Short mmCIF file of C-alpha atoms in Angstrom, two decimals:
data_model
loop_
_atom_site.label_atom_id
_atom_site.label_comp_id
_atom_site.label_asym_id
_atom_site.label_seq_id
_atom_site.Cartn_x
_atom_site.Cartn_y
_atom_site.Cartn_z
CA UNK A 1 74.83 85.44 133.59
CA UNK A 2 72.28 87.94 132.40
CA UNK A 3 71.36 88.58 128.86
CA UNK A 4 73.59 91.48 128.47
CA UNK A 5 76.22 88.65 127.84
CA UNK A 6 76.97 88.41 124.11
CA UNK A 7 79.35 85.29 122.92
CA UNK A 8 80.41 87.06 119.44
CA UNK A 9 82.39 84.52 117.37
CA UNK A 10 84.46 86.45 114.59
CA UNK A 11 86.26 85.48 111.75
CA UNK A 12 88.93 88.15 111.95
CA UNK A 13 91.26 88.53 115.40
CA UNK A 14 90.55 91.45 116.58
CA UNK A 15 93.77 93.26 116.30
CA UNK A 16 93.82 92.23 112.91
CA UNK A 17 92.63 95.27 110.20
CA UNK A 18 89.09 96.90 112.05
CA UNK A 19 86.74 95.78 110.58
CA UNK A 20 82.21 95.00 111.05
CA UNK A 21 83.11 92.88 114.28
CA UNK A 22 85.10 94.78 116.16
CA UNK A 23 83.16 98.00 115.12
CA UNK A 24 79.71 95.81 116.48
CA UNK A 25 81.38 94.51 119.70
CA UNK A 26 82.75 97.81 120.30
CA UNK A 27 80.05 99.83 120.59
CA UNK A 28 78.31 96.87 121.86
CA UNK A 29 80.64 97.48 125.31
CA UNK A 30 79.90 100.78 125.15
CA UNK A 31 76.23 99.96 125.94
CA UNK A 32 76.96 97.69 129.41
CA UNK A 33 77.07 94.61 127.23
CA UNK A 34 79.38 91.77 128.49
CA UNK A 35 80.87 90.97 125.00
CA UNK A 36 83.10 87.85 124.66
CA UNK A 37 85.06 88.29 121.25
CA UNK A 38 86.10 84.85 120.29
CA UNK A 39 89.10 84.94 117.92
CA UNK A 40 89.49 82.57 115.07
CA UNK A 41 90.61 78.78 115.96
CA UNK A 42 94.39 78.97 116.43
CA UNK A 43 96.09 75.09 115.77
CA UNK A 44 98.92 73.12 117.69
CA UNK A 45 98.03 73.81 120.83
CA UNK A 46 94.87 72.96 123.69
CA UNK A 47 94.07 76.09 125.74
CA UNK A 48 91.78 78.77 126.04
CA UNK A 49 93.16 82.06 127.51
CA UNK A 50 91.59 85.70 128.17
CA UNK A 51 93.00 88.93 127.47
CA UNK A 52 90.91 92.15 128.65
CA UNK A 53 90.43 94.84 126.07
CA UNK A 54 88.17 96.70 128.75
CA UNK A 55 85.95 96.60 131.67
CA UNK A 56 83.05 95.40 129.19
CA UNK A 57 84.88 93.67 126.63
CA UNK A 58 87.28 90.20 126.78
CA UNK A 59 89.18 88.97 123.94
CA UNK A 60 89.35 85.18 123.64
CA UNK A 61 92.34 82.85 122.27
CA UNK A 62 91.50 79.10 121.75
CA UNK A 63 94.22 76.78 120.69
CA UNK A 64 93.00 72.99 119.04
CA UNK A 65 95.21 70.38 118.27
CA UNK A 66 94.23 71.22 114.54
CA UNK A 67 92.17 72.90 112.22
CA UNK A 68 89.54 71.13 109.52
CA UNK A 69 87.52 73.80 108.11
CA UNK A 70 87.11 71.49 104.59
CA UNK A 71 85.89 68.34 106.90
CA UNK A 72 83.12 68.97 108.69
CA UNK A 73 82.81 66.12 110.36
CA UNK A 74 86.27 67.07 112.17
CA UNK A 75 85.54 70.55 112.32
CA UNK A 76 82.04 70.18 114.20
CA UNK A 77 84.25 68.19 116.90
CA UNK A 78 86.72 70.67 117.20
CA UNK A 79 84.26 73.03 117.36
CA UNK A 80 82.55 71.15 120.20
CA UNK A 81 86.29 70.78 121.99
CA UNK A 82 86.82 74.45 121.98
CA UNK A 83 83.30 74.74 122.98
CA UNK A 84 84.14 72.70 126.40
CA UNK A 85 87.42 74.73 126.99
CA UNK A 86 85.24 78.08 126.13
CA UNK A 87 82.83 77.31 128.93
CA UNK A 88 84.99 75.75 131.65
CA UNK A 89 87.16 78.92 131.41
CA UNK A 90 84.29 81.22 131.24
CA UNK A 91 81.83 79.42 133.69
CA UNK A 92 79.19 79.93 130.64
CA UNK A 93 75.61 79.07 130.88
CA UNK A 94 74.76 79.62 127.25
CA UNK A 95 70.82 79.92 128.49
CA UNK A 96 71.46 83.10 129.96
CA UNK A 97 74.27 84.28 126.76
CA UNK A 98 73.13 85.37 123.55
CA UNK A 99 75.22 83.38 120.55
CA UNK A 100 76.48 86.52 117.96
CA UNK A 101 77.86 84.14 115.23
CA UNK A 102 79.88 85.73 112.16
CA UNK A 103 82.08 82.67 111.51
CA UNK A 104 79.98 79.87 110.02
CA UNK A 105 82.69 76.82 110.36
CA UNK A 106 81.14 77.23 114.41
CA UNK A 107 78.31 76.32 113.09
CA UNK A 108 77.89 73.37 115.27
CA UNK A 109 77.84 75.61 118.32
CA UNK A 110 74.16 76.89 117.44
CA UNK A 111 72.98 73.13 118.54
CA UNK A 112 73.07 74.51 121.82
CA UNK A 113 70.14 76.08 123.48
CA UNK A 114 71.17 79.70 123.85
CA UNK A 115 69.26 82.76 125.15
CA UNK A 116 69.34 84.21 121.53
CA UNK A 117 70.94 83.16 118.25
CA UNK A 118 72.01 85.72 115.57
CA UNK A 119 73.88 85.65 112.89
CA UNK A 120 75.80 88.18 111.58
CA UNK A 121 75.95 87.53 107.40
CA UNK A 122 78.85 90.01 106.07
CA UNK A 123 80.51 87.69 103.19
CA UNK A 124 80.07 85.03 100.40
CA UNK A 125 81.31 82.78 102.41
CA UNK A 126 83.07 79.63 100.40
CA UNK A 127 83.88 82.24 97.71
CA UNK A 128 87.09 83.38 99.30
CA UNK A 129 90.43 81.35 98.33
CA UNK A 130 90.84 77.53 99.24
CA UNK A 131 87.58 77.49 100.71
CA UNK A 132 84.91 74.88 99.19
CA UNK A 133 81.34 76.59 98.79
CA UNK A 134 79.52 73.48 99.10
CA UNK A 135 80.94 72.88 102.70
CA UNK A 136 80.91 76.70 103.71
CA UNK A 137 76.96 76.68 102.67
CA UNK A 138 76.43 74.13 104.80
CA UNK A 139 77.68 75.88 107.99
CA UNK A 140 75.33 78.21 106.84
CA UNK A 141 72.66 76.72 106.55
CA UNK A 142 73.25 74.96 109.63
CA UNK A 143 73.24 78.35 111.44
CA UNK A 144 70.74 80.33 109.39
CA UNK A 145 68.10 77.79 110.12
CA UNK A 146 67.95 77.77 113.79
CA UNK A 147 69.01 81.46 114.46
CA UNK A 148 66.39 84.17 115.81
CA UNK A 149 67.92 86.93 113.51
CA UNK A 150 69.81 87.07 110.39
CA UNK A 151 72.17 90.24 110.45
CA UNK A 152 73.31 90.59 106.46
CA UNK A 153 75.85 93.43 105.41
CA UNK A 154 74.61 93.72 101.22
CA UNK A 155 71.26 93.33 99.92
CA UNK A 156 72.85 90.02 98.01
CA UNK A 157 73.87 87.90 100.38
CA UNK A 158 70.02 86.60 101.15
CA UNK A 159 69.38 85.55 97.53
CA UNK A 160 70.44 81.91 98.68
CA UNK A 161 68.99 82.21 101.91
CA UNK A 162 64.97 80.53 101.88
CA UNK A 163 62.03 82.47 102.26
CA UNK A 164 61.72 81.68 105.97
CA UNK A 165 65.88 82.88 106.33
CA UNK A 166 64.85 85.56 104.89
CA UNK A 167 61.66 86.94 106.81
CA UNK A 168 63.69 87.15 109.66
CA UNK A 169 66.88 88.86 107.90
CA UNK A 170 68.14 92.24 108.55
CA UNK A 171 69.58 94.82 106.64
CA UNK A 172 72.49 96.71 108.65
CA UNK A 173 75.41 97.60 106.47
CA UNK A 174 78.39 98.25 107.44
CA UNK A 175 79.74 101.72 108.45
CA UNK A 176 83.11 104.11 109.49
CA UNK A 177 84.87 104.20 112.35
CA UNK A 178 85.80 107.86 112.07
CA UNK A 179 84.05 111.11 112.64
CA UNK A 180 82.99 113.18 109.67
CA UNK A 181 85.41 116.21 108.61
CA UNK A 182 84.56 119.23 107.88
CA UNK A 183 86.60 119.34 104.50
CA UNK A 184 87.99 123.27 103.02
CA UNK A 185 87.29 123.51 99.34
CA UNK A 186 91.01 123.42 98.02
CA UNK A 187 92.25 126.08 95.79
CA UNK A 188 92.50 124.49 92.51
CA UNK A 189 96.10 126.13 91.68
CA UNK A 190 96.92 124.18 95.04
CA UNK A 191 95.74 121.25 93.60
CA UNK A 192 97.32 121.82 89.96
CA UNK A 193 101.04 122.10 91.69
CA UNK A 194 101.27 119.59 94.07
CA UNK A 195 100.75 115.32 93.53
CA UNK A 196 97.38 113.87 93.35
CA UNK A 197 97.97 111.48 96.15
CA UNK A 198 95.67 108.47 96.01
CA UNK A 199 95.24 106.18 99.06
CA UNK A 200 94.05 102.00 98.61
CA UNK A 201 93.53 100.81 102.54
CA UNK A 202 92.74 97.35 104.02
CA UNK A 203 93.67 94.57 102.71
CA UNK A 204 95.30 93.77 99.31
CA UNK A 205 94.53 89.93 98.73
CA UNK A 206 92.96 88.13 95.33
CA UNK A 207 89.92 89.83 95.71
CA UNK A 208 91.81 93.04 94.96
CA UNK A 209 92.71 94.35 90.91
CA UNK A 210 96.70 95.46 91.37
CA UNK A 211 96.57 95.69 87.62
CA UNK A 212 94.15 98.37 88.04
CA UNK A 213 96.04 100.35 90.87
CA UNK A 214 99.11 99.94 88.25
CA UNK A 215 97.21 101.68 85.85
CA UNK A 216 96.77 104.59 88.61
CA UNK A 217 100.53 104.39 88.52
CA UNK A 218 101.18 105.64 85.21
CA UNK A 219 99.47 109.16 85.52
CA UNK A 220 101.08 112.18 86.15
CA UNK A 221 101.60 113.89 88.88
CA UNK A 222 100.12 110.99 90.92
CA UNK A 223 101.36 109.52 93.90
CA UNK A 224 99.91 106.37 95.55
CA UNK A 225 99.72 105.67 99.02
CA UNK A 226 99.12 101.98 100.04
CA UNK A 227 97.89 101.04 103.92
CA UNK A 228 97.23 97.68 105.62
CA UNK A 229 98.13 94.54 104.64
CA UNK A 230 98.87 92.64 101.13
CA UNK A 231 100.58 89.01 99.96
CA UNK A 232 101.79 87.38 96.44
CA UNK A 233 104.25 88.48 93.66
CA UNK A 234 101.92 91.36 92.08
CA UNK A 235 101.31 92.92 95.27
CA UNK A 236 105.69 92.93 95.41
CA UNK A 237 105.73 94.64 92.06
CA UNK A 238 102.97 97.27 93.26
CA UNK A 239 104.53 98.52 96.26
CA UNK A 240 108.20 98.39 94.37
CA UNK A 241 106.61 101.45 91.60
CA UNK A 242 108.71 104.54 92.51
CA UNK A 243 105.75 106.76 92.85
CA UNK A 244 104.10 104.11 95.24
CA UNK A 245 104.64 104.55 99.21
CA UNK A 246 103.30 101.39 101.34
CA UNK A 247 102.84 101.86 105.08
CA UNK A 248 101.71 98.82 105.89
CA UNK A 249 99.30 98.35 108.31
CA UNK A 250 98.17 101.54 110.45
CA UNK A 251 96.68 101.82 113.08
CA UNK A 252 93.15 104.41 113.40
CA UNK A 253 94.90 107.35 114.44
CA UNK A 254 97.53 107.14 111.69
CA UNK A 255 94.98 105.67 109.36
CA UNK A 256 92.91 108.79 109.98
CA UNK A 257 95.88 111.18 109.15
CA UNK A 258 96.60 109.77 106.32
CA UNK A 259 93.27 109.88 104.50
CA UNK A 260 92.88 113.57 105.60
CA UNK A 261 96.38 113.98 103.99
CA UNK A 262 95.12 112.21 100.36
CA UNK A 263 92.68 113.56 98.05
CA UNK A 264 90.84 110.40 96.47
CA UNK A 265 90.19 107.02 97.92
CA UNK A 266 90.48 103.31 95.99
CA UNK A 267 87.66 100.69 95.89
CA UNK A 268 89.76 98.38 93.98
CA UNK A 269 88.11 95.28 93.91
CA UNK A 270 87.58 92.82 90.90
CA UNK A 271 85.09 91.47 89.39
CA UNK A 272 84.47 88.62 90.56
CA UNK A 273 81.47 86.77 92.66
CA UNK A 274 82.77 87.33 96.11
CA UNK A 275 82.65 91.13 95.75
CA UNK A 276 78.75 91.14 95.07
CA UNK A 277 78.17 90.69 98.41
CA UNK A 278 80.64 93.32 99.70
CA UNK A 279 80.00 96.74 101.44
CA UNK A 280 83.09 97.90 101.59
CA UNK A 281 83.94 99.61 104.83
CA UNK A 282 87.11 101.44 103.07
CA UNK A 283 84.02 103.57 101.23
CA UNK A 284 82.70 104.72 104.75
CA UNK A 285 86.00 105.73 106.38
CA UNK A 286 87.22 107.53 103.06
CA UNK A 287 83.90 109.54 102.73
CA UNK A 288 84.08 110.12 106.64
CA UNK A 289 87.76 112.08 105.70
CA UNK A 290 86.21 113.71 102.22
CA UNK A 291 87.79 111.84 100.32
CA UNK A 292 86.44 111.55 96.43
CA UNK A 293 86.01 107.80 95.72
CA UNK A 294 87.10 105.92 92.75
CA UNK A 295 86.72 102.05 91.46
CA UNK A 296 86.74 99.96 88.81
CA UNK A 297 83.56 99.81 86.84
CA UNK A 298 82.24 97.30 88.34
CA UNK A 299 78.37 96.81 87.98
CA UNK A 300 78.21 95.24 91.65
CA UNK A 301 79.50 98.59 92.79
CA UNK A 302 77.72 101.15 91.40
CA UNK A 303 74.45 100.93 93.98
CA UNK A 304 77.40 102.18 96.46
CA UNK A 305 76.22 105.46 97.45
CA UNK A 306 79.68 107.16 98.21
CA UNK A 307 81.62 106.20 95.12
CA UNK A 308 81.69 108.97 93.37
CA UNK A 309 83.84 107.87 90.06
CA UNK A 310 84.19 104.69 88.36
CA UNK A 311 87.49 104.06 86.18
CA UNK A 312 86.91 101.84 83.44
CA UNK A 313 90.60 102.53 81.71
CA UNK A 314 93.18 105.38 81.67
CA UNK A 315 91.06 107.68 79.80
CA UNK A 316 88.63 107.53 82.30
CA UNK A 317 91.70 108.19 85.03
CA UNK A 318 93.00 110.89 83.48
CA UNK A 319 89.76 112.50 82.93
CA UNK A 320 89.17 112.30 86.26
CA UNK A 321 92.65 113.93 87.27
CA UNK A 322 92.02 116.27 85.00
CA UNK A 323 88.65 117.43 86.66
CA UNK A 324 89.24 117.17 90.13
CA UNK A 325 88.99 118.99 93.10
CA UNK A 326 87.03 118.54 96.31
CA UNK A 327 83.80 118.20 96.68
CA UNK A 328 82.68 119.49 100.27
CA UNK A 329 79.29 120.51 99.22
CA UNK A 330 78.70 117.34 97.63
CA UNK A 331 80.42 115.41 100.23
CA UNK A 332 78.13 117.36 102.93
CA UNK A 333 75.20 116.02 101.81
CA UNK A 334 75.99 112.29 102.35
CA UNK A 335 74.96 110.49 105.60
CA UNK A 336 78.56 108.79 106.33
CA UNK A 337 76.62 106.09 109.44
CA UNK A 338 79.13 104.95 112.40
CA UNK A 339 79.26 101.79 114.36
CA UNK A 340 77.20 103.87 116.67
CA UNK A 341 74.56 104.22 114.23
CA UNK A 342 74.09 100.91 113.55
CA UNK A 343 74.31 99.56 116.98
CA UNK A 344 71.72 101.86 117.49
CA UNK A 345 69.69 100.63 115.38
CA UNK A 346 70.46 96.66 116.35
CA UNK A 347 69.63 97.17 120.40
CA UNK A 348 65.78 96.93 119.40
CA UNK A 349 66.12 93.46 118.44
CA UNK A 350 68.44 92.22 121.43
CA UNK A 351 65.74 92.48 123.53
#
């Protein structure tokens, strides 16, 4: 194998919601890189098997007997069993492959001597739910310290990284997956007699503030759209509000039409310390469709270029309804980056 062969290990299964990964390995294949996407550790099972996405791009399932993310002692010899599978399926001579690492419970696969290790820093990981930060910095750690290049998503997410982890980390953010519109300035009588419609995409979990997308709720004339994917009780009660439609989870092509069919795209994160370390994608693809941007007023936020409101209460909401309308000349200013950008911008340091 020659170094155009990238092993990326992801967090996310790649037809799960698009997200950095597949945006990277993507345009990765696009470039005549051989990109292995590795999706998360499935359990109750013992197999590796391939699926082709294209000529340049295979998508990987692993089955272990089990899964032990919270023991690492366990997980590092999982790791190294669906290590052996990987490579006797593949043929893999991890000299010649360059490592792309995103999901730090492999950390014990950076022990091996690979061409090239980077890894790709997008999250706070051990600040999602049921995970134990102690354990998840470890994996870190593990990987940070022996890996060529440090890719991080948010400015934050070095500040526990040491000075050496940091000297060789990277700042590529994340970007859309859309082309830019060019958006028509709407007529504001248009505007003033039909719904507001409002659009949250990707995926509602306990990072997100339903309370605050309830509050969107109660304006007039406003109708909420919902996309991708949500769980628990309060998510329920959301998507039950009579001027709330859900879609569930779209895929790009839909995604796209929707957004060009709302007005105003939700951040609607908490506050909370997972979300200081988050560059939300969402913000990219909205501005890509001209979308006006709202979110909470949330200090972690506000460096985010392409929000262009943030709602601290209903006063602030209603204001905002109140005042709105379209903002292509605003909106034409702003450098909305794709995947292709960024890629761009990576091949430099792949050599």
């Amino acid at each position: 194998m020659s170094k155009k062969n990238i092993l990326f290990i992801s967090p996310v299964k790649y037809d799960a919601l698009k997200q950095r990964h597949q945006g990277i390995t993507i345009e990765l294949a696009k470039r005549g890189y051989f990109v292995y996407y590795i999706n998360p550790l499935c359990s109750n099972g013992f197999s590796c098997k391939i699926n082709k996405n294209s000529t340049n791009l295979k998508i990987i399932d692993i089955k272990i007997p089990f899964k032990a993310t919270s023991y690492p002692f366990l997980q590092n010899i999982l790791v190294t069993i669906a290590f052996k599978l990987l490579k006797k399926k593949l043929h893999l001579n991890e000299n010649k492959i360059i490592l792309w690492i995103a999901d730090p419970s492999w950390a014990k696969i950076a022990e091996y001597k690979w061409a090239k290790i980077i890894y790709d820093c997008c999250d706070l990981h051990g600040n999602f739910p049921n995970q134990i930060s102690k354990i998840w910095q470890y994996y870190e750690q593990k990987i940070a310290t022996v890996a060529n290049l440090i890719t991080i998503s948010h400015p934050y997410l070095k500040e526990h990284f040491t000075l050496e982890q940091k000297k060789k980390s990277l700042l590529v953010p994340n970007a859309t997956f859309f082309k830019k519109l060019q958006i028509p300035i709407l007529n504001n009588e248009i505007i003033n007699n039909n719904k507001i419609k409002l659009l949250s995409s990707g995926a509602h979990y306990e990072w997100v503030d339903i309370d605050w997308l309830k509050m969107l709720t109660t304006i007039d004339n406003v109708e909420l759209h919902i996309a991708g994917t949500g769980r628990g009780k309060y998510f329920k009660e959301l998507i039950a509000i009579k001027n709330v439609i859900f879609h569930g989870k779209l895929n790009s092509t839909k995604l796209f039409e929707l957004m060009k069919d709302c007005q105003i795209g939700l951040i609607p994160f908490k506050d909370i310390e997972l979300i200081k370390g988050v560059d939300p994608i969402k913000a990219y693809d909205y501005a890509s469709a001209g979308l006006d941007i709202w979110a909470p007023d949330i200090e972690a936020l506000h460096p985010n270029k392409m929000i262009n409101f943030f709602i601290k209460d209903i006063n602030d909401a209603k204001m905002s309804i109140k005042t709105f309308k379209r903002r292509e000349k605003k909106l034409s200013n702003i450098i909305v980056p794709s995947w292709s950008d960024r890629v761009e911008f990576l091949l430099q340091y792949l050599q």
